[in-house]
Short mmCIF file of C-alpha atoms in Angstrom, two decimals:
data_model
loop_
_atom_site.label_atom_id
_atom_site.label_comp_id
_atom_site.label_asym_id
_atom_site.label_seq_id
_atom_site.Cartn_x
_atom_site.Cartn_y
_atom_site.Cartn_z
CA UNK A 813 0.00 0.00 0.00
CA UNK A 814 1.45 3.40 -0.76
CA UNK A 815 2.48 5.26 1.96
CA UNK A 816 2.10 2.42 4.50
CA UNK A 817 5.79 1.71 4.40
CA UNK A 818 7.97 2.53 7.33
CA UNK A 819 9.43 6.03 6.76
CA UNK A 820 6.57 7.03 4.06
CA UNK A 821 5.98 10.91 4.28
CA UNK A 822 2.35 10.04 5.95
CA UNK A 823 3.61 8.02 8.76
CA UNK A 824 6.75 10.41 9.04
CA UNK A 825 3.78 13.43 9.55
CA UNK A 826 2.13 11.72 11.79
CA UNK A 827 4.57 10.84 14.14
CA UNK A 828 5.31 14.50 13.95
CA UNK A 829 2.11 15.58 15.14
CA UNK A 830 2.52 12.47 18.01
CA UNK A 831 5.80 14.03 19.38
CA UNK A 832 3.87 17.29 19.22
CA UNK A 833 1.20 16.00 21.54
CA UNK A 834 3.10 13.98 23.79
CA UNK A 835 5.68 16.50 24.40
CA UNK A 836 2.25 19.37 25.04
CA UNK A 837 1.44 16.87 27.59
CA UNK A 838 4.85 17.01 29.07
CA UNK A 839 4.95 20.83 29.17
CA UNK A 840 1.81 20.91 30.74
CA UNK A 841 2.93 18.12 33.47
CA UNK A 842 5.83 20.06 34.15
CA UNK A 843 4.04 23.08 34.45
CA UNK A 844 1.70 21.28 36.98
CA UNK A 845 5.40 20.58 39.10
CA UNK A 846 6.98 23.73 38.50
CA UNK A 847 4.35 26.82 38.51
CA UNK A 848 6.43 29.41 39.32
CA UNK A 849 9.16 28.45 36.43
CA UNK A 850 5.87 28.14 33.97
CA UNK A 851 4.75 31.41 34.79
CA UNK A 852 8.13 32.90 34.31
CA UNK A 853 8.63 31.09 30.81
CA UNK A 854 5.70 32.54 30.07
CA UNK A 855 6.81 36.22 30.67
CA UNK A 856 9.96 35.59 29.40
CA UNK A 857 8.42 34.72 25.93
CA UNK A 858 5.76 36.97 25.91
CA UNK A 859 8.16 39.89 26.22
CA UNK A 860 10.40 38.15 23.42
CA UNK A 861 7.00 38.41 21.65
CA UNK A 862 5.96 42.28 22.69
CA UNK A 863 2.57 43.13 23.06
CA UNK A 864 -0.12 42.29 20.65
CA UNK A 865 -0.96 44.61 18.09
CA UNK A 866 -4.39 46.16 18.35
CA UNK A 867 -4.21 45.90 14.49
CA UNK A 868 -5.39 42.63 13.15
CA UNK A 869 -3.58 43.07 9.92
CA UNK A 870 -0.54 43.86 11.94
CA UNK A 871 -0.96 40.24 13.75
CA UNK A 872 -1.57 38.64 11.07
CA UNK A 873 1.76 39.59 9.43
CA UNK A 874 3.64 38.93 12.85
CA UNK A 875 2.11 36.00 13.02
CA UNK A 876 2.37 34.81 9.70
CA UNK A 877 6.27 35.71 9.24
CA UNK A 878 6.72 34.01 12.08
CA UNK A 879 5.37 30.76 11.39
CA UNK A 880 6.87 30.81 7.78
CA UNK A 881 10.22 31.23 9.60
CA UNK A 882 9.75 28.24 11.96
CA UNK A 883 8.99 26.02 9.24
CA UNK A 884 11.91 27.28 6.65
CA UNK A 885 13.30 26.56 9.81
CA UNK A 886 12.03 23.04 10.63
CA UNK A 887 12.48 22.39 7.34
CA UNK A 888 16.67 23.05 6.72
CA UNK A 889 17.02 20.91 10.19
CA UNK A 890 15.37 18.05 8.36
CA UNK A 891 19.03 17.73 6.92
CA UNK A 892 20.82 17.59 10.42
CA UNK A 893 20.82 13.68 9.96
CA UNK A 894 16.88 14.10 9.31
CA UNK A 895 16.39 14.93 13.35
CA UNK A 896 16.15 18.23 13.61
CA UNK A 897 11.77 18.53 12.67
CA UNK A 898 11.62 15.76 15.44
CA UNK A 899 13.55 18.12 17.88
CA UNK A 900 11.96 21.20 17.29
CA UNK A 901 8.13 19.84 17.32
CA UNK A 902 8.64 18.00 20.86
CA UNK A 903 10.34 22.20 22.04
CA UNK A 904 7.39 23.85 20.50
CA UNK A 905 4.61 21.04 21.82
CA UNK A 906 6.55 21.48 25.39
CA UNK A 907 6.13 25.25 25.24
CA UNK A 908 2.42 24.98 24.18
CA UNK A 909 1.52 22.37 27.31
CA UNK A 910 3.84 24.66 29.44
CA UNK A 911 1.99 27.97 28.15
CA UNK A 912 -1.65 26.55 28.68
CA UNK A 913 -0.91 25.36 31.93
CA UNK A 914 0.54 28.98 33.13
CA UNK A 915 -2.08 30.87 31.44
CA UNK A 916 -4.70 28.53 33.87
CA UNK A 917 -2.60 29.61 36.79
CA UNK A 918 -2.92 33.28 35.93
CA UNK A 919 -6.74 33.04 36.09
CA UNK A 920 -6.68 35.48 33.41
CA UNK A 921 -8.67 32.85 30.48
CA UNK A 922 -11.19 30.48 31.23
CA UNK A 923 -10.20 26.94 30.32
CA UNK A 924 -12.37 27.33 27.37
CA UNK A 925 -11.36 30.35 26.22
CA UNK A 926 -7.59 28.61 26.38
CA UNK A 927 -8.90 25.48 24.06
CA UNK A 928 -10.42 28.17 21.75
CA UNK A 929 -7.57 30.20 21.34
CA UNK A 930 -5.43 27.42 19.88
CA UNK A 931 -7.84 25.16 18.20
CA UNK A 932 -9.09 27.45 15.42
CA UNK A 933 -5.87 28.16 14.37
CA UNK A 934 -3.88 25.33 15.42
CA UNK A 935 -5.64 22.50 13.81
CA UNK A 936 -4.10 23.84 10.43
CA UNK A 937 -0.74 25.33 12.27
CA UNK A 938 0.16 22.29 13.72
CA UNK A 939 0.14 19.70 10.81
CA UNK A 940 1.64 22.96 8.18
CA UNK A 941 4.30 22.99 10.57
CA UNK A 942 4.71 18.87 10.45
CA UNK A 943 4.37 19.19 6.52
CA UNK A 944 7.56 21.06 6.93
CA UNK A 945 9.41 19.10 9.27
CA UNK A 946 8.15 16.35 6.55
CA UNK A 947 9.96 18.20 3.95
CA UNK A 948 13.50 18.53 5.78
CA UNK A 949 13.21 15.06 6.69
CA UNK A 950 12.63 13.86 3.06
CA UNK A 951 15.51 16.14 1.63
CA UNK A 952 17.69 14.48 3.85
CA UNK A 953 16.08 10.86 2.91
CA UNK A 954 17.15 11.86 -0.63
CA UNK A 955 20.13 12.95 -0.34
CA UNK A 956 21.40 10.13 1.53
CA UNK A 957 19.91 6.96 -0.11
CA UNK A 958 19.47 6.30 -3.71
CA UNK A 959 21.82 4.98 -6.98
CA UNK A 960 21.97 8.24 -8.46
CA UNK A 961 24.71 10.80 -7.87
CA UNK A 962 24.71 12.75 -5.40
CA UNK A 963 24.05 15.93 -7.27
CA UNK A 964 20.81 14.43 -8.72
CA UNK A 965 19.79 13.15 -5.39
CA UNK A 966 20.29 16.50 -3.74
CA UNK A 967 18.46 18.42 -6.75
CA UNK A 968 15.35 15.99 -6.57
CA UNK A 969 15.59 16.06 -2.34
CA UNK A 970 15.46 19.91 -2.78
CA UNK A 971 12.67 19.87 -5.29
CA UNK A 972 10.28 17.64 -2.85
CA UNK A 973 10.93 19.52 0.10
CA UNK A 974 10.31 23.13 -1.66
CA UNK A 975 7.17 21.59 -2.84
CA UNK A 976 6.01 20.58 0.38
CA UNK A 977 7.21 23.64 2.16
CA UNK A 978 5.22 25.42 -0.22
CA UNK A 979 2.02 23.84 0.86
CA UNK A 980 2.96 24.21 4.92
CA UNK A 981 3.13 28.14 3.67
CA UNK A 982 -0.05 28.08 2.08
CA UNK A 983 -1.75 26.34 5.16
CA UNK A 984 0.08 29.15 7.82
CA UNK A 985 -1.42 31.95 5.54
CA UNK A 986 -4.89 30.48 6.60
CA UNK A 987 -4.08 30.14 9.85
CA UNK A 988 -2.26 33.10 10.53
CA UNK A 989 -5.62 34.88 9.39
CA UNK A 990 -7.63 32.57 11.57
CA UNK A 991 -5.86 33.18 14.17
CA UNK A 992 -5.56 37.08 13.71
CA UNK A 993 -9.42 37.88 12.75
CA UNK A 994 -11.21 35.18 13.74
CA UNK A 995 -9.55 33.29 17.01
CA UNK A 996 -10.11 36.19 19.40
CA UNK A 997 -13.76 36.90 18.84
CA UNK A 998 -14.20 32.86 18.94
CA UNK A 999 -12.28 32.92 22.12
CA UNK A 1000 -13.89 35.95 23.48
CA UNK A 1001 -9.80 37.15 23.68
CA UNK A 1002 -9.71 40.33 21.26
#
């Protein structure tokens, strides 16, 4: 069956997304251990961040740029022996567990309003950013196995993983804007 194979791109993406879970669930145990180091994380990255625009165009753009940099990012440290995506999906789950348990501890969000200010937007941020973590891990698959020379195995490994970091672009752009217009009225945030 296509795909089915051990190291197919669809089992590679969705062990991705598993790291990306397990790790959230991590975070957000070690957040439940260590409140006052949660809370101060949290700070700490929301003044690396800076205050949130009232602009929703101006979000949108921070947002977006952002993201796009994470996954060019996840996606060059696919050829770091094809272990970087794995790496940087179990940080950014950690963070997210870590984040959602500090932001309970603040009082400042309901529970709900947490879940709703990361499902809209997440359900397609999470996976775009796998995609690319999919594509760095493929270039490196390419470039390391195959009969061909090496140029030709590089040029074809480059070619799949521009492809598919074009389409974990495309999905950010969506949720960048769900995230900047329409996450904060769902979430009863903006």
């Amino acid at each position: 069956m296509p795909g089915s194979k051990k190291g197919s791109p669809a089992r590679t993406f969705l062990l991705l997304l598993l790291v990306f879970i397990a790790a959230s669930f991590l975070g957000y145990a070690f957040a439940l251990g260590n409140p006052d180091v949660a809370i101060d994380a949290v700070k700490k990255i929301a003044e690396e961040i800076g205050p949130i625009s009232d602009s929703s165009f101006k979000n949108f753009v921070l947002i977006f740029t952002n993201n796009s940099m994470v996954a060019l990012f996840m996606m060059l440290s696919g050829l770091l022996f094809g272990l970087g995506p794995w790496f940087i999906m179990a940080f950014n789950g950690f963070i997210v567990g870590l984040v959602v348990r500090a932001i309970q501890l603040t009082g400042e969000l309901s529970t709900g309003q947490i879940v709703l200010g990361i499902i809209p937007h997440g359900v397609i941020e999470i996976p775009a950013l796998a995609v690319a973590g999919v594509a760095g891990i493929i270039w490196y698959r390419e470039i390391v196995h195959g009969d061909e020379e090496a140029g030709e195995r590089f040029r074809r490994g480059t070619v799949k993983a521009l492809r598919l970091l074009a389409l974990s672009i495309l999905l950010l752009l969506v949720a960048a804007f769900i995230e900047a217009y329409i996450t904060p009225s769902i979430a009863g945030i903006g």
